[in-house]
PDB file of C-alpha atoms in Angstrom:
ATOM      1  CA  MET C1041       0.198 -63.857  22.434  1.00 46.00           C
ATOM      2  CA  LYS C1042       1.527 -62.017  19.395  1.00 46.00           C
ATOM      3  CA  SER C1043       3.820 -59.104  20.029  1.00 46.00           C
ATOM      4  CA  ARG C1044       2.853 -55.532  19.254  1.00 46.00           C
ATOM      5  CA  ALA C1045       5.296 -55.482  16.348  1.00 45.00           C
ATOM      6  CA  ASN C1046       3.664 -58.557  14.871  1.00 48.00           C
ATOM      7  CA  ASN C1047       0.242 -56.968  15.245  1.00 48.00           C
ATOM      8  CA  GLU C1048       1.404 -53.852  13.434  1.00 48.00           C
ATOM      9  CA  SER C1049       2.770 -55.915  10.576  1.00 49.00           C
ATOM     10  CA  GLY C1050      -0.354 -58.056  10.304  1.00 49.00           C
ATOM     11  CA  PRO C1051      -3.399 -57.633   8.097  1.00 49.00           C
ATOM     12  CA  ALA C1052      -4.771 -54.798  10.260  1.00 48.00           C
ATOM     13  CA  ALA C1053      -1.831 -52.591   9.276  1.00 49.00           C
ATOM     14  CA  TYR C1054      -2.659 -52.852   5.574  1.00 46.00           C
ATOM     15  CA  LYS C1055      -5.433 -51.804   3.276  1.00 48.00           C
ATOM     16  CA  ARG C1056      -6.176 -54.222   0.456  1.00 50.00           C
ATOM     17  CA  THR C1057      -6.342 -52.808  -3.054  1.00 48.00           C
ATOM     18  CA  GLY C1058      -6.680 -54.333  -6.477  1.00 50.00           C
ATOM     19  CA  LYS C1059      -2.894 -54.587  -6.806  1.00 53.00           C
ATOM     20  CA  GLY C1060      -2.018 -55.724  -3.297  1.00 55.00           C
ATOM     21  CA  ARG C1061      -1.674 -54.225   0.135  1.00 64.00           C
ATOM     22  CA  ILE C1062      -0.718 -50.661   0.998  1.00 62.00           C
ATOM     23  CA  PRO C1063       0.576 -49.863   4.515  1.00 68.00           C
ATOM     24  CA  ILE C1064      -1.816 -47.593   6.391  1.00 69.00           C
ATOM     25  CA  LYS C1065       1.145 -45.379   7.287  1.00 72.00           C
ATOM     26  CA  GLN C1066       1.465 -44.501   3.592  1.00 72.00           C
ATOM     27  CA  LEU C1067      -2.158 -43.353   3.559  1.00 74.00           C
ATOM     28  CA  LYS C1068      -1.774 -41.011   6.524  1.00 77.00           C
ATOM     29  CA  PRO C1069      -0.411 -38.101   4.429  1.00 79.00           C
ATOM     30  CA  LEU C1070      -3.703 -38.066   2.567  1.00 79.00           C
ATOM     31  CA  LEU C1071      -5.422 -37.156   5.835  1.00 81.00           C
ATOM     32  CA  TYR C1072      -3.262 -34.038   6.071  1.00 83.00           C
ATOM     33  CA  ILE C1073      -3.504 -32.881   2.467  1.00 86.00           C
ATOM     34  CA  GLY C1074      -7.133 -33.947   2.138  1.00 85.00           C
ATOM     35  CA  PRO C1075      -8.659 -30.637   3.381  1.00 88.00           C
ATOM     36  CA  ALA C1076      -6.431 -28.592   1.072  1.00 89.00           C
ATOM     37  CA  LEU C1077      -7.278 -30.853  -1.857  1.00 89.00           C
ATOM     38  CA  CYS C1078     -10.993 -30.472  -1.134  1.00 91.00           C
ATOM     39  CA  ILE C1079     -10.707 -26.687  -1.028  1.00 93.00           C
ATOM     40  CA  TYR C1080      -8.692 -26.679  -4.274  1.00 90.00           C
ATOM     41  CA  LEU C1081     -11.198 -29.004  -5.915  1.00 93.00           C
ATOM     42  CA  PHE C1082     -14.316 -27.036  -4.973  1.00 93.00           C
ATOM     43  CA  VAL C1083     -12.829 -23.542  -5.300  1.00 91.00           C
ATOM     44  CA  ILE C1084     -10.593 -23.935  -8.375  1.00 90.00           C
ATOM     45  CA  VAL C1085     -11.121 -27.126 -10.369  1.00 93.00           C
ATOM     46  CA  ILE C1086     -14.913 -27.502 -10.350  1.00 95.00           C
ATOM     47  CA  PRO C1087     -15.635 -23.766 -10.976  1.00 93.00           C
ATOM     48  CA  THR C1088     -13.139 -23.785 -13.856  1.00 93.00           C
ATOM     49  CA  PHE C1089     -14.806 -26.698 -15.616  1.00 95.00           C
ATOM     50  CA  TYR C1090     -18.248 -25.250 -14.880  1.00 95.00           C
ATOM     51  CA  THR C1091     -17.178 -21.939 -16.422  1.00 94.00           C
ATOM     52  CA  MET C1092     -15.931 -23.846 -19.457  1.00 95.00           C
ATOM     53  CA  TYR C1093     -19.341 -25.476 -19.752  1.00 96.00           C
ATOM     54  CA  ILE C1094     -21.170 -22.150 -19.388  1.00 96.00           C
ATOM     55  CA  SER C1095     -18.996 -20.643 -22.131  1.00 96.00           C
ATOM     56  CA  LEU C1096     -20.606 -23.088 -24.566  1.00 96.00           C
ATOM     57  CA  LEU C1097     -24.098 -21.841 -23.742  1.00 95.00           C
ATOM     58  CA  GLU C1098     -26.278 -18.859 -24.496  1.00 94.00           C
ATOM     59  CA  TRP C1099     -27.593 -17.930 -21.052  1.00 93.00           C
ATOM     60  CA  ASN C1100     -28.513 -14.767 -19.177  1.00 91.00           C
ATOM     61  CA  GLY C1101     -27.532 -16.172 -15.781  1.00 88.00           C
ATOM     62  CA  VAL C1102     -31.086 -16.133 -14.391  1.00 88.00           C
ATOM     63  CA  SER C1103     -33.372 -18.007 -16.754  1.00 88.00           C
ATOM     64  CA  LEU C1104     -33.730 -21.776 -16.529  1.00 89.00           C
ATOM     65  CA  GLU C1105     -33.410 -21.919 -20.308  1.00 89.00           C
ATOM     66  CA  LYS C1106     -29.856 -22.612 -21.447  1.00 91.00           C
ATOM     67  CA  VAL C1107     -29.175 -22.951 -25.168  1.00 94.00           C
ATOM     68  CA  PHE C1108     -26.095 -24.929 -26.213  1.00 96.00           C
ATOM     69  CA  VAL C1109     -24.257 -22.986 -28.943  1.00 95.00           C
ATOM     70  CA  GLY C1110     -20.874 -24.713 -28.937  1.00 94.00           C
ATOM     71  CA  LEU C1111     -17.998 -22.408 -29.868  1.00 95.00           C
ATOM     72  CA  LYS C1112     -20.275 -19.638 -31.129  1.00 95.00           C
ATOM     73  CA  ASN C1113     -19.422 -17.354 -28.199  1.00 96.00           C
ATOM     74  CA  TYR C1114     -15.703 -17.671 -28.917  1.00 96.00           C
ATOM     75  CA  VAL C1115     -16.166 -17.089 -32.652  1.00 96.00           C
ATOM     76  CA  ASN C1116     -18.322 -14.014 -32.074  1.00 95.00           C
ATOM     77  CA  LEU C1117     -15.743 -12.523 -29.740  1.00 95.00           C
ATOM     78  CA  PHE C1118     -12.995 -12.643 -32.356  1.00 95.00           C
ATOM     79  CA  THR C1119     -15.124 -11.799 -35.395  1.00 95.00           C
ATOM     80  CA  ARG C1120     -17.917  -9.456 -34.240  1.00 94.00           C
ATOM     81  CA  ASP C1121     -16.923  -7.901 -30.917  1.00 94.00           C
ATOM     82  CA  ASN C1122     -14.606  -4.955 -31.569  1.00 95.00           C
ATOM     83  CA  VAL C1123     -14.490  -4.042 -27.888  1.00 96.00           C
ATOM     84  CA  PHE C1124     -13.206  -7.534 -27.084  1.00 96.00           C
ATOM     85  CA  LEU C1125     -10.345  -7.017 -29.540  1.00 96.00           C
ATOM     86  CA  ILE C1126      -9.529  -3.704 -27.863  1.00 96.00           C
ATOM     87  CA  SER C1127      -9.685  -5.420 -24.465  1.00 96.00           C
ATOM     88  CA  PHE C1128      -7.455  -8.222 -25.701  1.00 95.00           C
ATOM     89  CA  LYS C1129      -4.866  -5.745 -27.001  1.00 96.00           C
ATOM     90  CA  ASN C1130      -5.008  -3.650 -23.820  1.00 96.00           C
ATOM     91  CA  THR C1131      -4.524  -6.736 -21.661  1.00 95.00           C
ATOM     92  CA  LEU C1132      -1.389  -7.669 -23.594  1.00 93.00           C
ATOM     93  CA  ILE C1133      -0.088  -4.091 -23.332  1.00 96.00           C
ATOM     94  CA  TRP C1134      -0.845  -3.961 -19.605  1.00 96.00           C
ATOM     95  CA  THR C1135       0.827  -7.338 -19.021  1.00 93.00           C
ATOM     96  CA  GLY C1136       3.919  -6.359 -21.001  1.00 93.00           C
ATOM     97  CA  LEU C1137       4.282  -3.069 -19.130  1.00 96.00           C
ATOM     98  CA  SER C1138       3.714  -4.837 -15.797  1.00 95.00           C
ATOM     99  CA  LEU C1139       6.422  -7.405 -16.519  1.00 93.00           C
ATOM    100  CA  VAL C1140       8.912  -4.714 -17.552  1.00 93.00           C
ATOM    101  CA  THR C1141       8.096  -2.670 -14.455  1.00 93.00           C
ATOM    102  CA  SER C1142       8.352  -5.665 -12.117  1.00 92.00           C
ATOM    103  CA  MET C1143      11.351  -7.386 -13.683  1.00 91.00           C
ATOM    104  CA  VAL C1144      13.469  -4.303 -14.460  1.00 93.00           C
ATOM    105  CA  ILE C1145      12.451  -1.207 -12.478  1.00 94.00           C
ATOM    106  CA  ALA C1146      11.629  -3.120  -9.286  1.00 95.00           C
ATOM    107  CA  LEU C1147      14.982  -4.909  -9.523  1.00 95.00           C
ATOM    108  CA  LEU C1148      16.802  -1.587  -9.918  1.00 95.00           C
ATOM    109  CA  PHE C1149      15.040  -0.219  -6.840  1.00 95.00           C
ATOM    110  CA  ALA C1150      15.946  -3.372  -4.918  1.00 95.00           C
ATOM    111  CA  LEU C1151      19.599  -3.031  -5.912  1.00 94.00           C
ATOM    112  CA  LEU C1152      19.635   0.580  -4.738  1.00 94.00           C
ATOM    113  CA  LEU C1153      17.891  -0.175  -1.458  1.00 93.00           C
ATOM    114  CA  ASN C1154      20.185  -3.130  -0.808  1.00 92.00           C
ATOM    115  CA  ARG C1155      23.149  -0.781  -0.445  1.00 90.00           C
ATOM    116  CA  GLU C1156      24.146   0.778   2.854  1.00 88.00           C
ATOM    117  CA  PHE C1157      23.075   4.426   3.212  1.00 89.00           C
ATOM    118  CA  LYS C1158      21.377   6.628   5.768  1.00 89.00           C
ATOM    119  CA  GLY C1159      17.587   6.415   5.764  1.00 87.00           C
ATOM    120  CA  ARG C1160      17.475   3.087   3.893  1.00 90.00           C
ATOM    121  CA  ALA C1161      14.742   1.670   6.135  1.00 90.00           C
ATOM    122  CA  PHE C1162      12.563   4.724   5.524  1.00 93.00           C
ATOM    123  CA  PHE C1163      12.813   4.429   1.743  1.00 92.00           C
ATOM    124  CA  ARG C1164      12.087   0.717   1.869  1.00 92.00           C
ATOM    125  CA  ALA C1165       8.914   1.384   3.823  1.00 93.00           C
ATOM    126  CA  ALA C1166       7.978   4.317   1.571  1.00 93.00           C
ATOM    127  CA  PHE C1167       8.257   2.225  -1.595  1.00 93.00           C
ATOM    128  CA  TYR C1168       6.286  -0.647  -0.087  1.00 94.00           C
ATOM    129  CA  PHE C1169       3.576   1.443   1.593  1.00 94.00           C
ATOM    130  CA  PRO C1170       1.352   1.937  -1.524  1.00 94.00           C
ATOM    131  CA  PHE C1171       1.063  -1.832  -1.910  1.00 94.00           C
ATOM    132  CA  ILE C1172      -0.909  -2.150   1.329  1.00 93.00           C
ATOM    133  CA  LEU C1173      -3.448   0.455   0.222  1.00 94.00           C
ATOM    134  CA  SER C1174      -6.798  -0.556  -1.221  1.00 92.00           C
ATOM    135  CA  ASN C1175      -7.033  -0.399  -5.006  1.00 92.00           C
ATOM    136  CA  ILE C1176     -10.052   1.879  -4.711  1.00 93.00           C
ATOM    137  CA  VAL C1177      -8.137   4.270  -2.451  1.00 94.00           C
ATOM    138  CA  VAL C1178      -5.311   4.394  -5.000  1.00 96.00           C
ATOM    139  CA  ALA C1179      -7.842   5.012  -7.777  1.00 96.00           C
ATOM    140  CA  ILE C1180      -9.361   7.943  -5.856  1.00 95.00           C
ATOM    141  CA  ILE C1181      -5.953   9.469  -5.075  1.00 95.00           C
ATOM    142  CA  TRP C1182      -4.774   9.310  -8.672  1.00 97.00           C
ATOM    143  CA  SER C1183      -8.099  10.507 -10.034  1.00 96.00           C
ATOM    144  CA  TRP C1184      -7.567  13.663  -7.970  1.00 95.00           C
ATOM    145  CA  LEU C1185      -4.027  13.985  -9.303  1.00 96.00           C
ATOM    146  CA  TYR C1186      -5.337  13.593 -12.867  1.00 96.00           C
ATOM    147  CA  ASN C1187      -8.226  16.036 -12.394  1.00 95.00           C
ATOM    148  CA  PRO C1188      -8.287  18.198 -15.559  1.00 91.00           C
ATOM    149  CA  SER C1189      -9.110  21.460 -13.755  1.00 89.00           C
ATOM    150  CA  MET C1190      -7.355  21.310 -10.376  1.00 89.00           C
ATOM    151  CA  GLY C1191      -5.210  18.164 -10.424  1.00 93.00           C
ATOM    152  CA  LEU C1192      -1.573  18.343  -9.341  1.00 95.00           C
ATOM    153  CA  PHE C1193      -0.164  17.178 -12.675  1.00 95.00           C
ATOM    154  CA  ASN C1194      -2.029  19.795 -14.702  1.00 95.00           C
ATOM    155  CA  GLU C1195      -1.100  22.495 -12.196  1.00 94.00           C
ATOM    156  CA  ILE C1196       2.567  21.604 -12.708  1.00 95.00           C
ATOM    157  CA  LEU C1197       2.111  21.755 -16.479  1.00 94.00           C
ATOM    158  CA  MET C1198       0.454  25.165 -16.195  1.00 93.00           C
ATOM    159  CA  LYS C1199       3.350  26.449 -14.056  1.00 93.00           C
ATOM    160  CA  LEU C1200       5.721  25.300 -16.797  1.00 94.00           C
ATOM    161  CA  GLY C1201       3.711  27.152 -19.421  1.00 92.00           C
ATOM    162  CA  LEU C1202       2.232  24.015 -20.967  1.00 93.00           C
ATOM    163  CA  SER C1203      -1.390  23.227 -21.713  1.00 93.00           C
ATOM    164  CA  ARG C1204      -3.587  20.987 -19.598  1.00 93.00           C
ATOM    165  CA  VAL C1205      -3.832  17.272 -20.412  1.00 95.00           C
ATOM    166  CA  GLN C1206      -6.917  15.090 -20.237  1.00 95.00           C
ATOM    167  CA  TRP C1207      -5.116  12.238 -18.523  1.00 96.00           C
ATOM    168  CA  LEU C1208      -8.170  10.007 -18.226  1.00 96.00           C
ATOM    169  CA  GLY C1209     -10.229  11.559 -21.020  1.00 94.00           C
ATOM    170  CA  ASP C1210      -7.791  11.216 -23.907  1.00 94.00           C
ATOM    171  CA  PRO C1211      -8.188   7.787 -25.548  1.00 94.00           C
ATOM    172  CA  LYS C1212      -4.525   7.811 -26.594  1.00 94.00           C
ATOM    173  CA  ILE C1213      -3.060   8.072 -23.095  1.00 96.00           C
ATOM    174  CA  SER C1214      -5.849   7.021 -20.726  1.00 96.00           C
ATOM    175  CA  LEU C1215      -4.694   3.395 -20.477  1.00 96.00           C
ATOM    176  CA  TYR C1216      -1.127   4.435 -19.701  1.00 97.00           C
ATOM    177  CA  SER C1217      -2.342   6.955 -17.131  1.00 96.00           C
ATOM    178  CA  VAL C1218      -4.227   4.232 -15.272  1.00 97.00           C
ATOM    179  CA  PHE C1219      -1.240   1.914 -15.555  1.00 97.00           C
ATOM    180  CA  LEU C1220       1.014   4.536 -13.982  1.00 97.00           C
ATOM    181  CA  ALA C1221      -1.263   4.610 -10.940  1.00 96.00           C
ATOM    182  CA  SER C1222      -1.263   0.814 -10.764  1.00 96.00           C
ATOM    183  CA  ALA C1223       2.530   0.620 -11.139  1.00 96.00           C
ATOM    184  CA  TRP C1224       2.970   3.157  -8.331  1.00 96.00           C
ATOM    185  CA  GLN C1225       0.906   0.901  -6.085  1.00 95.00           C
ATOM    186  CA  PHE C1226       2.319  -2.519  -6.947  1.00 95.00           C
ATOM    187  CA  ILE C1227       6.002  -1.936  -7.658  1.00 95.00           C
ATOM    188  CA  GLY C1228       6.809  -2.286  -3.962  1.00 94.00           C
ATOM    189  CA  ASN C1229       5.825  -5.961  -3.910  1.00 95.00           C
ATOM    190  CA  PRO C1230       8.327  -7.286  -6.505  1.00 96.00           C
ATOM    191  CA  MET C1231      10.906  -4.873  -5.096  1.00 96.00           C
ATOM    192  CA  VAL C1232      10.649  -6.520  -1.671  1.00 95.00           C
ATOM    193  CA  ILE C1233      10.817 -10.000  -3.233  1.00 95.00           C
ATOM    194  CA  PHE C1234      13.983  -9.053  -5.143  1.00 96.00           C
ATOM    195  CA  LEU C1235      15.400  -7.450  -2.020  1.00 95.00           C
ATOM    196  CA  ALA C1236      14.887 -10.682  -0.099  1.00 94.00           C
ATOM    197  CA  GLY C1237      16.627 -12.600  -2.878  1.00 94.00           C
ATOM    198  CA  LEU C1238      19.567 -10.194  -2.867  1.00 94.00           C
ATOM    199  CA  GLN C1239      20.004 -10.424   0.888  1.00 92.00           C
ATOM    200  CA  ALA C1240      19.957 -14.231   0.754  1.00 91.00           C
ATOM    201  CA  MET C1241      22.925 -14.369  -1.649  1.00 92.00           C
ATOM    202  CA  PRO C1242      26.202 -15.749  -0.301  1.00 90.00           C
ATOM    203  CA  PRO C1243      29.078 -13.220  -0.396  1.00 88.00           C
ATOM    204  CA  GLU C1244      31.735 -15.717  -1.543  1.00 91.00           C
ATOM    205  CA  PRO C1245      30.999 -15.595  -5.326  1.00 89.00           C
ATOM    206  CA  PHE C1246      31.212 -11.794  -5.309  1.00 88.00           C
ATOM    207  CA  GLU C1247      34.469 -11.827  -3.375  1.00 88.00           C
ATOM    208  CA  ALA C1248      35.947 -14.320  -5.831  1.00 90.00           C
ATOM    209  CA  ALA C1249      34.787 -12.207  -8.785  1.00 88.00           C
ATOM    210  CA  ARG C1250      36.364  -9.122  -7.223  1.00 88.00           C
ATOM    211  CA  VAL C1251      39.650 -10.982  -6.825  1.00 88.00           C
ATOM    212  CA  ASP C1252      39.491 -12.066 -10.478  1.00 85.00           C
ATOM    213  CA  GLY C1253      39.076  -8.448 -11.554  1.00 87.00           C
ATOM    214  CA  ALA C1254      35.388  -8.491 -12.545  1.00 86.00           C
ATOM    215  CA  ASN C1255      33.668  -5.118 -12.530  1.00 88.00           C
ATOM    216  CA  ILE C1256      30.260  -4.407 -11.031  1.00 88.00           C
ATOM    217  CA  PHE C1257      28.371  -5.015 -14.285  1.00 89.00           C
ATOM    218  CA  GLN C1258      30.093  -8.332 -14.939  1.00 90.00           C
ATOM    219  CA  ALA C1259      29.375  -9.489 -11.381  1.00 89.00           C
ATOM    220  CA  PHE C1260      25.743  -8.432 -11.769  1.00 91.00           C
ATOM    221  CA  TRP C1261      25.250 -10.282 -15.062  1.00 91.00           C
ATOM    222  CA  HIS C1262      27.168 -13.460 -14.269  1.00 90.00           C
ATOM    223  CA  ILE C1263      26.472 -13.826 -10.537  1.00 92.00           C
ATOM    224  CA  THR C1264      23.494 -11.766  -9.379  1.00 93.00           C
ATOM    225  CA  ILE C1265      21.140 -12.647 -12.237  1.00 92.00           C
ATOM    226  CA  PRO C1266      21.771 -16.445 -12.070  1.00 90.00           C
ATOM    227  CA  LEU C1267      21.389 -16.460  -8.284  1.00 92.00           C
ATOM    228  CA  LEU C1268      18.075 -14.615  -8.634  1.00 93.00           C
ATOM    229  CA  ARG C1269      16.626 -17.162 -11.060  1.00 88.00           C
ATOM    230  CA  GLU C1270      14.081 -18.576  -8.602  1.00 88.00           C
ATOM    231  CA  THR C1271      13.172 -15.039  -7.539  1.00 92.00           C
ATOM    232  CA  PHE C1272      12.535 -14.108 -11.169  1.00 92.00           C
ATOM    233  CA  ILE C1273      10.132 -17.048 -11.444  1.00 88.00           C
ATOM    234  CA  ILE C1274       8.163 -15.854  -8.414  1.00 90.00           C
ATOM    235  CA  VAL C1275       8.027 -12.251  -9.614  1.00 93.00           C
ATOM    236  CA  PHE C1276       7.101 -13.274 -13.153  1.00 90.00           C
ATOM    237  CA  ALA C1277       4.296 -15.576 -12.031  1.00 88.00           C
ATOM    238  CA  THR C1278       2.773 -13.160  -9.521  1.00 90.00           C
ATOM    239  CA  THR C1279       3.011 -10.240 -11.951  1.00 92.00           C
ATOM    240  CA  LEU C1280       1.526 -12.221 -14.821  1.00 89.00           C
ATOM    241  CA  PHE C1281      -1.445 -13.465 -12.803  1.00 88.00           C
ATOM    242  CA  GLY C1282      -2.047 -10.048 -11.262  1.00 90.00           C
ATOM    243  CA  SER C1283      -1.871  -8.117 -14.546  1.00 92.00           C
ATOM    244  CA  MET C1284      -4.182 -10.534 -16.341  1.00 89.00           C
ATOM    245  CA  ARG C1285      -6.934 -10.079 -13.772  1.00 87.00           C
ATOM    246  CA  VAL C1286      -6.610  -6.317 -13.273  1.00 93.00           C
ATOM    247  CA  PHE C1287     -10.068  -4.844 -12.926  1.00 94.00           C
ATOM    248  CA  ASP C1288     -10.910  -2.701  -9.915  1.00 92.00           C
ATOM    249  CA  ILE C1289      -8.510   0.204 -10.494  1.00 95.00           C
ATOM    250  CA  ILE C1290      -9.657   0.500 -14.120  1.00 95.00           C
ATOM    251  CA  TYR C1291     -13.302   0.235 -13.136  1.00 94.00           C
ATOM    252  CA  ALA C1292     -12.890   2.914 -10.454  1.00 94.00           C
ATOM    253  CA  MET C1293     -10.857   5.382 -12.532  1.00 96.00           C
ATOM    254  CA  THR C1294     -12.379   5.170 -16.022  1.00 95.00           C
ATOM    255  CA  GLY C1295     -15.077   2.482 -16.025  1.00 93.00           C
ATOM    256  CA  GLY C1296     -13.467   1.195 -19.215  1.00 93.00           C
ATOM    257  CA  GLY C1297     -13.779   4.537 -21.015  1.00 92.00           C
ATOM    258  CA  PRO C1298     -13.324   6.772 -22.822  1.00 93.00           C
ATOM    259  CA  ALA C1299     -14.885   4.947 -25.775  1.00 91.00           C
ATOM    260  CA  HIS C1300     -13.858   1.585 -24.244  1.00 94.00           C
ATOM    261  CA  ARG C1301     -10.172   2.491 -24.693  1.00 95.00           C
ATOM    262  CA  THR C1302      -9.226   1.282 -21.211  1.00 96.00           C
ATOM    263  CA  GLN C1303     -11.212  -1.925 -21.297  1.00 96.00           C
ATOM    264  CA  VAL C1304      -9.259  -5.070 -20.460  1.00 96.00           C
ATOM    265  CA  LEU C1305     -10.429  -8.666 -20.595  1.00 95.00           C
ATOM    266  CA  ALA C1306     -11.427  -8.761 -16.933  1.00 95.00           C
ATOM    267  CA  SER C1307     -13.492  -5.560 -17.142  1.00 95.00           C
ATOM    268  CA  TRP C1308     -15.140  -6.612 -20.411  1.00 96.00           C
ATOM    269  CA  MET C1309     -15.925 -10.000 -18.894  1.00 95.00           C
ATOM    270  CA  TYR C1310     -17.609  -8.217 -15.973  1.00 95.00           C
ATOM    271  CA  TYR C1311     -19.591  -6.018 -18.360  1.00 95.00           C
ATOM    272  CA  GLN C1312     -20.814  -8.960 -20.435  1.00 95.00           C
ATOM    273  CA  SER C1313     -21.666 -11.130 -17.435  1.00 93.00           C
ATOM    274  CA  PHE C1314     -23.251  -8.692 -14.991  1.00 92.00           C
ATOM    275  CA  GLN C1315     -24.311  -5.595 -16.901  1.00 92.00           C
ATOM    276  CA  VAL C1316     -25.822  -7.051 -20.062  1.00 93.00           C
ATOM    277  CA  ASN C1317     -26.420 -10.545 -18.567  1.00 93.00           C
ATOM    278  CA  ASN C1318     -24.548 -12.343 -21.332  1.00 94.00           C
ATOM    279  CA  VAL C1319     -23.055 -14.961 -19.039  1.00 95.00           C
ATOM    280  CA  GLY C1320     -22.022 -17.324 -21.825  1.00 95.00           C
ATOM    281  CA  THR C1321     -19.885 -14.658 -23.501  1.00 95.00           C
ATOM    282  CA  GLY C1322     -18.446 -13.536 -20.175  1.00 95.00           C
ATOM    283  CA  SER C1323     -17.465 -17.122 -19.370  1.00 95.00           C
ATOM    284  CA  ALA C1324     -15.846 -17.448 -22.794  1.00 96.00           C
ATOM    285  CA  ILE C1325     -13.755 -14.338 -22.076  1.00 96.00           C
ATOM    286  CA  SER C1326     -12.656 -15.798 -18.741  1.00 94.00           C
ATOM    287  CA  MET C1327     -11.564 -19.026 -20.435  1.00 95.00           C
ATOM    288  CA  ILE C1328      -9.591 -17.067 -23.038  1.00 94.00           C
ATOM    289  CA  LEU C1329      -7.945 -15.186 -20.179  1.00 92.00           C
ATOM    290  CA  LEU C1330      -7.049 -18.494 -18.530  1.00 91.00           C
ATOM    291  CA  MET C1331      -5.567 -19.819 -21.765  1.00 92.00           C
ATOM    292  CA  ILE C1332      -3.365 -16.728 -22.137  1.00 89.00           C
ATOM    293  CA  VAL C1333      -2.021 -17.166 -18.611  1.00 86.00           C
ATOM    294  CA  LEU C1334      -1.262 -20.842 -19.222  1.00 87.00           C
ATOM    295  CA  ILE C1335       0.320 -20.257 -22.636  1.00 88.00           C
ATOM    296  CA  VAL C1336       2.576 -17.475 -21.376  1.00 83.00           C
ATOM    297  CA  GLY C1337       3.254 -18.573 -17.808  1.00 79.00           C
ATOM    298  CA  ILE C1338       3.859 -22.308 -17.942  1.00 80.00           C
ATOM    299  CA  PRO C1339       6.628 -22.303 -20.622  1.00 82.00           C
ATOM    300  CA  TYR C1340       8.530 -19.563 -18.812  1.00 76.00           C
ATOM    301  CA  ILE C1341       8.321 -21.290 -15.436  1.00 72.00           C
ATOM    302  CA  LEU C1342       9.370 -24.636 -16.941  1.00 76.00           C
ATOM    303  CA  TRP C1343      12.223 -22.985 -18.833  1.00 76.00           C
ATOM    304  CA  GLN C1344      13.568 -21.212 -15.778  1.00 67.00           C
ATOM    305  CA  GLY C1345      13.109 -24.325 -13.662  1.00 66.00           C
ATOM    306  CA  ARG C1346      15.075 -26.382 -16.179  1.00 70.00           C
ATOM    307  CA  ARG C1347      17.875 -23.812 -16.246  1.00 63.00           C
ATOM    308  CA  SER C1348      18.110 -23.802 -12.453  1.00 57.00           C
ATOM    309  CA  HIS C1349      18.931 -27.531 -12.497  1.00 57.00           C
ATOM    310  CA  VAL C1350      21.609 -27.253 -15.154  1.00 56.00           C
TER     311      VAL C1350
END
């Protein structure tokens, strides 16, 4: 009788392929990652390619009639749709402000809250608390603060002898007013990520720098920043993806107004797809949004990843 070891090394332990035999043990990992791959395929990959296909059509989302128009939807967006150009510009502005807020201000808060002082735990919780609130709740709170007749901000201006400001009604500042509310809500998330990165740093490089006579700014630039490289990648990626798909706080506070001055790509995509039933154009906007994320995000992540292995 053959031994158990011989049975395991026999033909039953292999699966024949066109190039030879593969041990069944090497196929077992596929059983574990299979469910995740299926979810990724049906939730991400297939919808993305289907959206790409829809963007080449003229379709209202309900009718069985779908007219293939090629790249007409994309051309019309850049040549005939002025609101799309405003949305495109606002999305870039929002993303730039979000990255500055997350990569600079959140890091400064993390550095302050990483120091030893009385009440540090309270301030950490206070900065992070807005992040757990619903976007709609934040929109309602800040809409009250921005109220032109009885809002807190205008009351403060009146006490100082200044005139009232139409925070959400002035096309010149409405986008920045909404962004301030969003930044107040989300700055706690990158702050906590940076704080975790700071607390994971080994103390030896800082002690050596102190012995060599390096000041606090030199230690920050030459030690803290390089050690936070992977943290910067995480913060950059999460901030980029979040800012590109911002929608609900804008929709709740201004609805894209006044005069479409707070429209972003996500809100204009929603308007085209679900309010005027122009699903082909809405899908084209979503694909443009995806391309922006890939063009901006992938080079940065690859660059930082390459530097981390130098």
